[in-house]
Short mmCIF file of C-alpha atoms and ligand atoms in Angstrom, two decimals:
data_model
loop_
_atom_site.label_atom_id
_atom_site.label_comp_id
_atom_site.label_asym_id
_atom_site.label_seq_id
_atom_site.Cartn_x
_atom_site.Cartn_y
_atom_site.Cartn_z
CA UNK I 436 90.83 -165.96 -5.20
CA UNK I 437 87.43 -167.37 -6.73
CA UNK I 438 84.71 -166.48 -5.58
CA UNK I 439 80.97 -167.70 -6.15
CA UNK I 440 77.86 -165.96 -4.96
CA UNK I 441 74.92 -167.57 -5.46
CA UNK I 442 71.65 -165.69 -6.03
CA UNK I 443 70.87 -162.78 -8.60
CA UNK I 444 68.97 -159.47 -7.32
CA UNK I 445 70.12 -156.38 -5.77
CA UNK I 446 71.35 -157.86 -2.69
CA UNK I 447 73.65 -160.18 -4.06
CA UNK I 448 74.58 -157.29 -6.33
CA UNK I 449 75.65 -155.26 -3.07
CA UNK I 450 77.63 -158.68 -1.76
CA UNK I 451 79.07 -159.02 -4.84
CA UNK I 452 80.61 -155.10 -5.18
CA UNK I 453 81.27 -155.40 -1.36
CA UNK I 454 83.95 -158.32 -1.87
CA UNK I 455 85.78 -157.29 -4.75
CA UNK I 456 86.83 -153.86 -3.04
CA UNK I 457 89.34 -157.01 -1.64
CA UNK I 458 92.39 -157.16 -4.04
CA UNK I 459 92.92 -160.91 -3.60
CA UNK I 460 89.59 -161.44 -5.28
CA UNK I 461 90.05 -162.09 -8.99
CA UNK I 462 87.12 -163.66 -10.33
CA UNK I 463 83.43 -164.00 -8.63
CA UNK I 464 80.89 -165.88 -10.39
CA UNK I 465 77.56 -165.57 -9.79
CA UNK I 466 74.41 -167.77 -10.12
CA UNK I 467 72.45 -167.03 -12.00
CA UNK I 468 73.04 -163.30 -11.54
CA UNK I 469 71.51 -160.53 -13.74
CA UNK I 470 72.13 -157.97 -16.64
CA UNK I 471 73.81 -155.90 -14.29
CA UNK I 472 76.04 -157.91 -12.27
CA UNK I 473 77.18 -159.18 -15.42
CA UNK I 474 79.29 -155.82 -15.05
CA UNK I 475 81.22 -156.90 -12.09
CA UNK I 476 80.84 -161.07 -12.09
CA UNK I 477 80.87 -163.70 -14.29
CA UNK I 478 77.28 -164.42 -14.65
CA UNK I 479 75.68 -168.23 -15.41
CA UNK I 480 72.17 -167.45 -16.12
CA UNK I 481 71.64 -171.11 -17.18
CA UNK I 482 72.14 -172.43 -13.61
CA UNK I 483 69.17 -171.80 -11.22
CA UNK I 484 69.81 -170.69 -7.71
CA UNK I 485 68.27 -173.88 -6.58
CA UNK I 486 70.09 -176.52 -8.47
CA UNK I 487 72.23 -177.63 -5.90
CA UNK I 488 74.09 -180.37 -7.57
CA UNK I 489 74.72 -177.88 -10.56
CA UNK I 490 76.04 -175.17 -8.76
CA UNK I 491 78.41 -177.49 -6.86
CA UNK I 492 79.71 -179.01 -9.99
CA UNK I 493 80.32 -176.16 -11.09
CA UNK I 494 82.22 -174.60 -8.17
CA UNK I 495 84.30 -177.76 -8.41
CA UNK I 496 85.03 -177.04 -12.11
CA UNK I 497 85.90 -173.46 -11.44
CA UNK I 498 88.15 -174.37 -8.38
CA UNK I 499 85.91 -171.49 -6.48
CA UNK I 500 87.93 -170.70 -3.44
CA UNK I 501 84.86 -169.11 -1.49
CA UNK I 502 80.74 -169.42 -1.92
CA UNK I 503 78.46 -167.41 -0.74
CA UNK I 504 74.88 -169.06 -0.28
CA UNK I 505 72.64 -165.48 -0.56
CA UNK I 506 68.50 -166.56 -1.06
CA UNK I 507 66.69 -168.26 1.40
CA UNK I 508 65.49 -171.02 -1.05
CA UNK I 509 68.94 -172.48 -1.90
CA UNK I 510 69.90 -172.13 1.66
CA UNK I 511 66.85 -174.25 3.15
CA UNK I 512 67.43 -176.85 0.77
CA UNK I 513 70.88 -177.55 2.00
CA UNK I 514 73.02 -175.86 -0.66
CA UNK I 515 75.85 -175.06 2.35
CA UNK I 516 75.76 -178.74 3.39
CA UNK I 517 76.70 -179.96 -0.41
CA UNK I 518 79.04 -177.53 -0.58
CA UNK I 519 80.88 -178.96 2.80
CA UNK I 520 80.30 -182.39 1.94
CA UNK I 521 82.54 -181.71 -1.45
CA UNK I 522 85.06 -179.93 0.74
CA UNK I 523 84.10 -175.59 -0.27
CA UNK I 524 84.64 -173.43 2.14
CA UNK I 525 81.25 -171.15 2.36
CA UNK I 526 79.24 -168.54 4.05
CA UNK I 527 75.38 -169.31 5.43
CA UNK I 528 73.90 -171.51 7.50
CA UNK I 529 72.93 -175.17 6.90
CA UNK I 530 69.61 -176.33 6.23
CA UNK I 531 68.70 -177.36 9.78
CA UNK I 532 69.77 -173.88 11.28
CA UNK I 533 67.95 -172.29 8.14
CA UNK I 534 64.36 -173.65 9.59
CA UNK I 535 64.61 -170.23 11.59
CA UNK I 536 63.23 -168.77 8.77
CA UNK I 537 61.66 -171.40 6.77
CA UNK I 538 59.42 -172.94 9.02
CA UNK I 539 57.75 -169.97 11.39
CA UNK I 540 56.40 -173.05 13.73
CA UNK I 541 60.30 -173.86 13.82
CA UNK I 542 61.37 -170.53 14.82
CA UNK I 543 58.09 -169.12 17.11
CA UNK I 544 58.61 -172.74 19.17
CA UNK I 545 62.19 -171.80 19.60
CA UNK I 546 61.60 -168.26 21.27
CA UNK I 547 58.92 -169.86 23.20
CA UNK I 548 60.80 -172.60 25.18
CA UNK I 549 64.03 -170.28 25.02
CA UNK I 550 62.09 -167.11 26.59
CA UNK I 551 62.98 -164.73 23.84
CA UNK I 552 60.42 -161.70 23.27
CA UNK I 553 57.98 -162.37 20.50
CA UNK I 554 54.09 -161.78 19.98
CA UNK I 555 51.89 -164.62 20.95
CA UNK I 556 50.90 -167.37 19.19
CA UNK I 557 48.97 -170.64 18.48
CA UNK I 558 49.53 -173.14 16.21
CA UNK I 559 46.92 -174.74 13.36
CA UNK I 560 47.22 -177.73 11.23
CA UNK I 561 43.35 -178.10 11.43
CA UNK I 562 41.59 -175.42 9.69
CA UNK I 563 38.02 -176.16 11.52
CA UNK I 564 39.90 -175.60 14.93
CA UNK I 565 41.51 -172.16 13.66
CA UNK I 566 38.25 -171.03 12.49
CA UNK I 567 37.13 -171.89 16.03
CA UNK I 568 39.84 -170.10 17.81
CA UNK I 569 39.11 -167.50 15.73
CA UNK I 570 35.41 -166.78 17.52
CA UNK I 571 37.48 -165.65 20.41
CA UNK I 572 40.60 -163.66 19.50
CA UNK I 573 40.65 -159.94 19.44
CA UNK I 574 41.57 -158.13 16.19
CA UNK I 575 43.44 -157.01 14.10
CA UNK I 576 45.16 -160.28 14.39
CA UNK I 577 48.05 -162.10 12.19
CA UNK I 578 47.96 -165.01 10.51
CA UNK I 579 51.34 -166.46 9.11
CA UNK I 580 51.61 -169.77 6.67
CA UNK I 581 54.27 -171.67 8.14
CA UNK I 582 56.74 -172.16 4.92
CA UNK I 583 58.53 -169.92 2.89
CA UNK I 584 55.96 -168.25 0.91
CA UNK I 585 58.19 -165.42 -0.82
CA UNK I 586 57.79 -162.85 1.65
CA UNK I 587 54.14 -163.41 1.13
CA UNK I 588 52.82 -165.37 3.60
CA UNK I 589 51.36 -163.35 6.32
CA UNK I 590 48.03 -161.95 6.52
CA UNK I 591 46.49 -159.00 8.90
CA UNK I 592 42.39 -159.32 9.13
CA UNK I 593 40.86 -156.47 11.11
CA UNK I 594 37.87 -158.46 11.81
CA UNK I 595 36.64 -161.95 12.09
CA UNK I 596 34.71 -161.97 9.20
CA UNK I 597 38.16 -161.39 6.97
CA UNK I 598 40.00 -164.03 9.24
CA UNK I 599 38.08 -166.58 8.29
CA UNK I 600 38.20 -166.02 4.78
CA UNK I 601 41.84 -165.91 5.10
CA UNK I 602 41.90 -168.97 6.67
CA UNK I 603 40.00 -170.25 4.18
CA UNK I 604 41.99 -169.58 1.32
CA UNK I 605 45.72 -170.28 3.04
CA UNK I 606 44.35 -173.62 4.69
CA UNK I 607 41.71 -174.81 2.17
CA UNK I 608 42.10 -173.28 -1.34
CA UNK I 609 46.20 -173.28 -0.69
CA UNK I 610 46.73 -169.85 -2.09
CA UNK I 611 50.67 -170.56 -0.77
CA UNK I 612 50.72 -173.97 -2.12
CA UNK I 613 52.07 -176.51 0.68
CA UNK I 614 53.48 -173.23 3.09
CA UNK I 615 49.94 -172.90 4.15
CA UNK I 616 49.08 -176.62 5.54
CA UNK I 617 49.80 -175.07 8.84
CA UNK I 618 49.44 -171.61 10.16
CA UNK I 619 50.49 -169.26 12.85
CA UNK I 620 47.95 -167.21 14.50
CA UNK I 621 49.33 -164.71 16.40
CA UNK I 622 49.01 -161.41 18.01
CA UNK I 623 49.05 -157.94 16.25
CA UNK I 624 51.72 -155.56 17.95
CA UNK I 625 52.80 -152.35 17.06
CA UNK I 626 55.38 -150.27 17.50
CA UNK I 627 58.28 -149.12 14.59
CA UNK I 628 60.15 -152.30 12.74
CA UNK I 629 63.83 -152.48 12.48
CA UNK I 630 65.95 -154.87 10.85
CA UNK I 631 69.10 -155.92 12.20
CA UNK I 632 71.32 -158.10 9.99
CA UNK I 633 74.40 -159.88 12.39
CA UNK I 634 77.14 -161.85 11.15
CA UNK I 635 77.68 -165.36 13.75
CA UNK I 636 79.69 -168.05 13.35
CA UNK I 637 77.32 -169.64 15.82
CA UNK I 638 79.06 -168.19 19.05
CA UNK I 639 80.68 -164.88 18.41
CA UNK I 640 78.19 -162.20 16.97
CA UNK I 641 78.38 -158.98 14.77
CA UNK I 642 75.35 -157.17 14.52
CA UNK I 643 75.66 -154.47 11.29
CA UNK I 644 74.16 -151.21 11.27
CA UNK I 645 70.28 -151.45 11.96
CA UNK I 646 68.14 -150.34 8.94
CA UNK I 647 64.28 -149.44 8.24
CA UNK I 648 62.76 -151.19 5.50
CA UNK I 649 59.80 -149.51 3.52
CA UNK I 650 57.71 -152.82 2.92
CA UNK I 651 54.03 -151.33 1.05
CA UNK I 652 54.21 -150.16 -2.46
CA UNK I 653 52.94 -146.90 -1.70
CA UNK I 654 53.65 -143.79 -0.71
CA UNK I 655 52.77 -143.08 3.42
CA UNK I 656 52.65 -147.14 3.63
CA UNK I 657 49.57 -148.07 1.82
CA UNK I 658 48.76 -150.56 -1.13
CA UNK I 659 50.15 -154.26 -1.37
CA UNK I 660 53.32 -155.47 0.60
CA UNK I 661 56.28 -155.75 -1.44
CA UNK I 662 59.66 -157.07 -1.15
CA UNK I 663 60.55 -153.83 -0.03
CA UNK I 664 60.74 -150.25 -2.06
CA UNK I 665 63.47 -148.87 0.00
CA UNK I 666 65.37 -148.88 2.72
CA UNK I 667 68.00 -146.20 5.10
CA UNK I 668 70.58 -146.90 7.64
CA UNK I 669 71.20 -146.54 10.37
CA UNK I 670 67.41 -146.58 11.91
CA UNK I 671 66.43 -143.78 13.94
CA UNK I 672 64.77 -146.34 16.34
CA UNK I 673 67.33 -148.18 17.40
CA UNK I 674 69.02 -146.40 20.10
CA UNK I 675 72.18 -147.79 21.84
CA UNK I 676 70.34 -148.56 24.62
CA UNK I 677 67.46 -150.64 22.74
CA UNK I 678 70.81 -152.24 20.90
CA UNK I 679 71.86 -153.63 24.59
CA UNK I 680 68.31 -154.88 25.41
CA UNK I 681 68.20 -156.97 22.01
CA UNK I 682 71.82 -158.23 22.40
CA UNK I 683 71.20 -159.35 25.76
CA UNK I 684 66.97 -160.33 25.62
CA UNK I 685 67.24 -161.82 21.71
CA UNK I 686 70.52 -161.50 19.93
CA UNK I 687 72.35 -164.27 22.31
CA UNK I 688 69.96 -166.09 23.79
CA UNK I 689 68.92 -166.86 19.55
CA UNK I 690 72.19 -167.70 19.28
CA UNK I 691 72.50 -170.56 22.59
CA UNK I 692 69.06 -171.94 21.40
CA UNK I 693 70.20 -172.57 18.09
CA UNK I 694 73.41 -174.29 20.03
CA UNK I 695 71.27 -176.41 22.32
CA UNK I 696 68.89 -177.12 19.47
CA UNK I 697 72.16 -179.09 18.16
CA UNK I 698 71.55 -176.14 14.96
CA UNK I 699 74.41 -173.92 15.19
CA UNK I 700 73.58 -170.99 13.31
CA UNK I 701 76.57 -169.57 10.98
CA UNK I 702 75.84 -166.93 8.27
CA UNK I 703 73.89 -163.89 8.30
CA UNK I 704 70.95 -163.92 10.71
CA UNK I 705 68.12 -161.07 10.39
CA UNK I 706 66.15 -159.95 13.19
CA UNK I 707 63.08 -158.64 12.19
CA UNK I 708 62.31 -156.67 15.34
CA UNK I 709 59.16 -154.31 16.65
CA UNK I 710 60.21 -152.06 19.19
CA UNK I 711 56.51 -152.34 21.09
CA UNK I 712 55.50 -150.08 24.23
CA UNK I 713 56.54 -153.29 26.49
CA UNK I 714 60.32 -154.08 24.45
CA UNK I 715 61.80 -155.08 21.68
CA UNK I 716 60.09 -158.12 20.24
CA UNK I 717 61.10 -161.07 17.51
CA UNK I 718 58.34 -160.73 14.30
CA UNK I 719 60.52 -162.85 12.20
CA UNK I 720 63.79 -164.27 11.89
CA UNK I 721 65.53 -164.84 8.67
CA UNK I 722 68.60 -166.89 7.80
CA UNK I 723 70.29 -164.59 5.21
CA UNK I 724 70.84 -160.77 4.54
CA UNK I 725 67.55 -158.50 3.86
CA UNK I 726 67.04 -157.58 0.40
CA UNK I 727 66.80 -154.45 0.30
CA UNK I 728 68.53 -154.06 3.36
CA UNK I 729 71.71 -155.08 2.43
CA UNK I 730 71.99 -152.12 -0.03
CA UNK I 731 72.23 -149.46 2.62
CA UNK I 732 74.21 -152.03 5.15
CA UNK I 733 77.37 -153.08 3.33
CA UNK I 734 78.14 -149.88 1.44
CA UNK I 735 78.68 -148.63 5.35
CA UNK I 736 80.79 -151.56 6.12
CA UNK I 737 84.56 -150.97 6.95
CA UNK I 738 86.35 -154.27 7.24
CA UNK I 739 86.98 -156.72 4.46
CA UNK I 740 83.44 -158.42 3.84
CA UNK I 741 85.49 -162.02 2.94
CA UNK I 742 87.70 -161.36 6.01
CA UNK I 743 84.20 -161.26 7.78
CA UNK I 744 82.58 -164.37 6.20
CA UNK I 745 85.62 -166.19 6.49
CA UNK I 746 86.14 -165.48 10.36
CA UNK I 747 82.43 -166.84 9.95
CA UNK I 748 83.15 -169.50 8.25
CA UNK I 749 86.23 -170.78 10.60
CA UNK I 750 84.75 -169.95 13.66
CA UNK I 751 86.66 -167.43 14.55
CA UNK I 752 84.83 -164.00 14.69
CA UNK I 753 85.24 -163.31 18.50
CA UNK I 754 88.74 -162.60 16.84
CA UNK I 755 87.97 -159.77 14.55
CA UNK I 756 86.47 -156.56 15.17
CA UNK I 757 84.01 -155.26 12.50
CA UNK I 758 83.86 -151.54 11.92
CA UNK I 759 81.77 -149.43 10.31
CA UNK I 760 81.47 -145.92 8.89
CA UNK I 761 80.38 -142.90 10.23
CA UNK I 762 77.10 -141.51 8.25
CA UNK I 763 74.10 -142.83 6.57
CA UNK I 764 72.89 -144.92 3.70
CA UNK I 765 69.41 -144.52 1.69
CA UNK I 766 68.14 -147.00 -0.82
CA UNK I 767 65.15 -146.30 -3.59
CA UNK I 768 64.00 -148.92 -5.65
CA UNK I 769 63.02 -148.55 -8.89
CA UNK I 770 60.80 -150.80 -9.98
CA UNK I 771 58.16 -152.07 -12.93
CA UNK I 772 55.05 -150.18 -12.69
CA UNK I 773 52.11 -152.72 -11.42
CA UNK I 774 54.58 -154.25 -8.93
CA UNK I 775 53.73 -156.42 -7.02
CA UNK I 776 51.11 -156.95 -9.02
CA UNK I 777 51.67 -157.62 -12.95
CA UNK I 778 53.92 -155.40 -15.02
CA UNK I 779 55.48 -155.10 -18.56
CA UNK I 780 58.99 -156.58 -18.91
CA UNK I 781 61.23 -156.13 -21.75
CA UNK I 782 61.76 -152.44 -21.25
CA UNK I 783 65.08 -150.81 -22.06
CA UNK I 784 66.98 -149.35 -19.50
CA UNK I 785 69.12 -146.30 -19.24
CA UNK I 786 71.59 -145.04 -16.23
CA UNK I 787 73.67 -142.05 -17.22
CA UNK I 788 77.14 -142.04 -15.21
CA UNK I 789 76.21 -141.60 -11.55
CA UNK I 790 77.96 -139.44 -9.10
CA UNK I 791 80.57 -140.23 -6.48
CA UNK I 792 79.12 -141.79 -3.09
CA UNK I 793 76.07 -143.32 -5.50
CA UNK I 794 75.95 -147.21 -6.76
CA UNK I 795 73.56 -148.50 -8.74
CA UNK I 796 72.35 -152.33 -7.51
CA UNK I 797 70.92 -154.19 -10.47
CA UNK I 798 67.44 -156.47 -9.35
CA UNK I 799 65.76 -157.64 -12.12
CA UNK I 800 67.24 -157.16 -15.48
CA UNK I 801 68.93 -158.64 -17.79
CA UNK I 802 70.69 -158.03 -21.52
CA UNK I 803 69.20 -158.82 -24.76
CA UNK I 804 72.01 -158.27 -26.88
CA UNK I 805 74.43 -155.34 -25.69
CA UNK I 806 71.12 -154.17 -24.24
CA UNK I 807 69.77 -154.04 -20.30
CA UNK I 808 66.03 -154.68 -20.52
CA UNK I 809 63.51 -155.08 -17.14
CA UNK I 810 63.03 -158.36 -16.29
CA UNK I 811 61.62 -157.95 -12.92
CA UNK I 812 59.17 -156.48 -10.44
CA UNK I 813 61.84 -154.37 -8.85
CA UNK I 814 64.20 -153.59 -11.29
CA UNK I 815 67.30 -151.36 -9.61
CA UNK I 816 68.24 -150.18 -6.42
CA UNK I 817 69.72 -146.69 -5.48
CA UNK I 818 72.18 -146.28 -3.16
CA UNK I 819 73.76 -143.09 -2.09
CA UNK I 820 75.95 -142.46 1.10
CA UNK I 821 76.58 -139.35 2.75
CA UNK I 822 77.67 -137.36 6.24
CA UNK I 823 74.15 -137.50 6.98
CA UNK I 824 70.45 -139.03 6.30
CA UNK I 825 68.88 -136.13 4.69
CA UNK I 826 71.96 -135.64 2.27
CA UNK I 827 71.72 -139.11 1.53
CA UNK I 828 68.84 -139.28 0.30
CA UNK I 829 68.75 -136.23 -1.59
CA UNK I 830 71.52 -138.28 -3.97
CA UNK I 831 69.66 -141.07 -3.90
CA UNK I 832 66.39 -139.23 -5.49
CA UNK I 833 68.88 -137.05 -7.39
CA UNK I 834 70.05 -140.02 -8.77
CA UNK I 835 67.17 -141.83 -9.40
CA UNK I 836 65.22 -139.41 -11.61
CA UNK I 837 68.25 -139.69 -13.99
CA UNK I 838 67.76 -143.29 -14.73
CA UNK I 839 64.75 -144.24 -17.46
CA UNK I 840 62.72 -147.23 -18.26
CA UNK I 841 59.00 -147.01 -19.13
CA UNK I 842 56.82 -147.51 -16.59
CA UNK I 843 59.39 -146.41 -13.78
CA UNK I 844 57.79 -146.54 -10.31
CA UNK I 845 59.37 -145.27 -7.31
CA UNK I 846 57.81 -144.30 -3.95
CA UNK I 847 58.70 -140.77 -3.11
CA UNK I 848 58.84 -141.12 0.70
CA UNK I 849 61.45 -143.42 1.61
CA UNK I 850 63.16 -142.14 4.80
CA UNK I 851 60.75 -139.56 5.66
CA UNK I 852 59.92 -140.95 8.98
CA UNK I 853 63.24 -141.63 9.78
CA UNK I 854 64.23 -137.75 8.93
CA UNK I 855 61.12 -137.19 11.00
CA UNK I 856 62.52 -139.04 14.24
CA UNK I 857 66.29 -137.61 13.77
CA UNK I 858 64.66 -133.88 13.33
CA UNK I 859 66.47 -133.58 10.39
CA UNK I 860 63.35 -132.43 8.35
P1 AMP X 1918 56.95 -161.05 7.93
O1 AMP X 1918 56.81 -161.68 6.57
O2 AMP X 1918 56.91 -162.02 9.07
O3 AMP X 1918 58.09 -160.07 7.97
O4 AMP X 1918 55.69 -160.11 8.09
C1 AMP X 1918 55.43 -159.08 7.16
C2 AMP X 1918 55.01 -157.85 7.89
O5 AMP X 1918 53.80 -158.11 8.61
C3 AMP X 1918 56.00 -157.38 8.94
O6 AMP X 1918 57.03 -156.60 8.43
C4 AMP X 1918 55.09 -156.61 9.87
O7 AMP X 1918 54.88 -155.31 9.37
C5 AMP X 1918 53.80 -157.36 9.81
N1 AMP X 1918 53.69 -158.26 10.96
C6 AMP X 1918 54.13 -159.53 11.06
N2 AMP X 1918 53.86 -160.03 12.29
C7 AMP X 1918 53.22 -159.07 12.97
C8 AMP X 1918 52.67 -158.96 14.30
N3 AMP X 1918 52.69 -159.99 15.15
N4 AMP X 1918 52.09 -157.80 14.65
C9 AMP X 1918 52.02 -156.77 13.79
N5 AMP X 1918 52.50 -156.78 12.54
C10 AMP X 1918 53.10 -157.92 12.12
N1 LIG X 1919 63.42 -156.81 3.16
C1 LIG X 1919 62.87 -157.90 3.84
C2 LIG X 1919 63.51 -159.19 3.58
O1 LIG X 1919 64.57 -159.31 3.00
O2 LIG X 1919 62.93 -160.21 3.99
#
């Protein structure tokens, strides 16, 4: 089989490993991909992830048996519906289920007149009645720009003085371009954040193993929010009984709303949950896999990941049982020092043969030559598995210090908490 896989950082480096442990798979493509995946995919770095008509052109030309839609840009711009209209079987949802993550008035409407747990909110397209609502509200409070803003878009004043200048520069000087025409104000919560990825075909759903992202680029969670610097699975948090409550409270009833929406949603969908003193709550829902979640997720996944998104894809995953393994996964990014700010690019790049149990995800790099240069703000991901969380980890920092670029950053505390919570250290 062909496949495609459309996207090019570490998580579609982790699909993209994931799917050819399938023998049928002879070929996967990927666009645009990176340096690295160039390793294990055919890599089109001339097509961009959001050139719809491109990519399906080209899927036609390759006779690709199988795509697999991966960023949320390509997705919310319909790249599933070309692909169905020219007849390719593929995995993610279509742009009208995708609103659950690219429009937050989309998705916090939906858990409102659906009764799924999420913090309270108002809505703004006015910026002199936000800065009026403002007067009122207690803080720290959260202010969200409705569109996709590359993970970027959401804002935490701790006073009113800083809300209004953030509403000043999302709603008035645009600092998110269009995304920030309307906002979300909503209610701070607290509590500790778990993702949960789940595979749906619309009806039937898998949830994978939950993971803990480490979102700020510094050590003990301070400096600027990142794409995430690192992530471990399973989470600590996430007991079996707070897995019940979210199947029952948000997991299905996300699932029927999308149905009665007329929105089916088919693909991965990521719950972005808080576990707060009064439940599990919603703080964002997006329509693919977490990135870097999805490094520490599949490497634990048992059954064939195409057998999966096909069931997905046909409807049919009330039929299949997805297993996982037994034991833990721990993910350290390496990235360009300065991220997420500016940093250097161009820098060559060095990974010495890594041991059993550890993969190296490739983010942002690509080759010059024969040669892997950074070419990004995170530039690899770590991945180690193991019996336990400690011990994966340990190969994951192991692992890490072995592998030089200039300017290497790396947070040093990625799963402490969670080792904290198991007792482990
Ligand atoms: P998001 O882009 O929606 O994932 O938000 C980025 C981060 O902001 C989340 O991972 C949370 O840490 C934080 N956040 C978002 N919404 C809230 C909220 N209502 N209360 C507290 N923290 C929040
Ligand atoms: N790691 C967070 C995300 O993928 O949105």
């Amino acid at each position: 089989m062909k496949i495609l896989v459309v996207g090019g950082g570490g998580r579609e480096h982790a699909i993209i490993k994931k799917l050819k442990e399938n023998p049928q798979v002879e070929t996967v493509y990927a666009v645009p991909g990176n340096g690295g995946i160039a390793e294990d995919a055919v890599c089109m770095p001339e097509i961009g992830a959001k050139e719809l008509d491109r990519i399906v052109a080209f899927a036609k030309e390759q006779s690709v048996d199988f795509v697999v839609v991966a960023p949320d840009d390509p997705l919310a711009l319909g790249c599933v519906d070309k692909l169905h209209e020219a007849g390719i079987p593929c995995f993610g949802p279509d742009a009208k289920a995708a609103r659950i993550e690219s429009s937050k008035v989309f998705s916090k409407n939906l858990m409102k007149k659906y009764g799924i747990p999420t913090a309270k909110y108002e809505i703004f397209s006015d910026p002199a009645k936000a800065l009026d609502y403002l007067k009122t509200a207690d803080y720290p409070i959260v202010i969200k720009a409705d569109g996709l803003a590359l993970g970027k878009g959401v804002l935490i004043p701790t006073s009113y003085e800083e809300a209004v200048d953030a509403i000043r520069s999302i709603m008035e000087d645009k600092v998110f371009g269009a995304s920030g025409n309307t906002v979300v104000i909503e209610e701070f919560l607290t509590g500790p954040e778990v993702s949960v990825l789940a595979f749906t075909d619309g009806t039937a759903i898998a949830p994978m193993v939950s993971s803990m992202d480490h979102k700020r680029a510094g050590d003990g969670d301070t400096g600027l929010n990142t794409g995430g610097m690192g992530t471990v699975a399973p989470n600590p948090y996430y007991t079996e009984d707070i897995a019940k409550v979210c199947m029952k409270e948000i997991f299905l009833p996300t699932l029927a709303a999308m149905r009665e929406e007329g929105c089916p949603f088919k693909g991965c969908l990521y719950f972005g949950l808080m576990l707060t003193p009064n439940g599990p709550k919603v703080i964002e829902y997006n329509c693919r896999f977490g990135d870097p979640e999805t490094q520490v997720v599949l490497p634990l996944l048992k059954t064939d990941l195409l057998t999966v998104m096909q069931a997905v894809e046909n409807e049919t995953l009330s039929e299949l049982n997805v297993e996982w393994h037994e034991g833990a996964a721990a993910c350290v990014i390496l990235a360009s020092g300065g991220y997420p700010g500016s940093y250097a690019k161009g820098k060559e790049i060095t990974i010495p043969a890594l041991p059993q149990d550890v993969i190296c995800y490739h983010a942002g790099d690509k080759l010059e030559g024969r040669t892997l240069v950074t070419s990004g703000g995170r530039v690899l991901g770590i991945t180690a598995t193991a019996a336990t969380l400690g011990q994966a980890l340990e190969k994951a920092y192991a692992a890490a210090e072995t592998v030089q670029f200039e300017g290497k950053y790396m947070r040093h505390d990625i799963g402490r908490r969670a080792l904290a919570v198991l007792g482990e250290k």
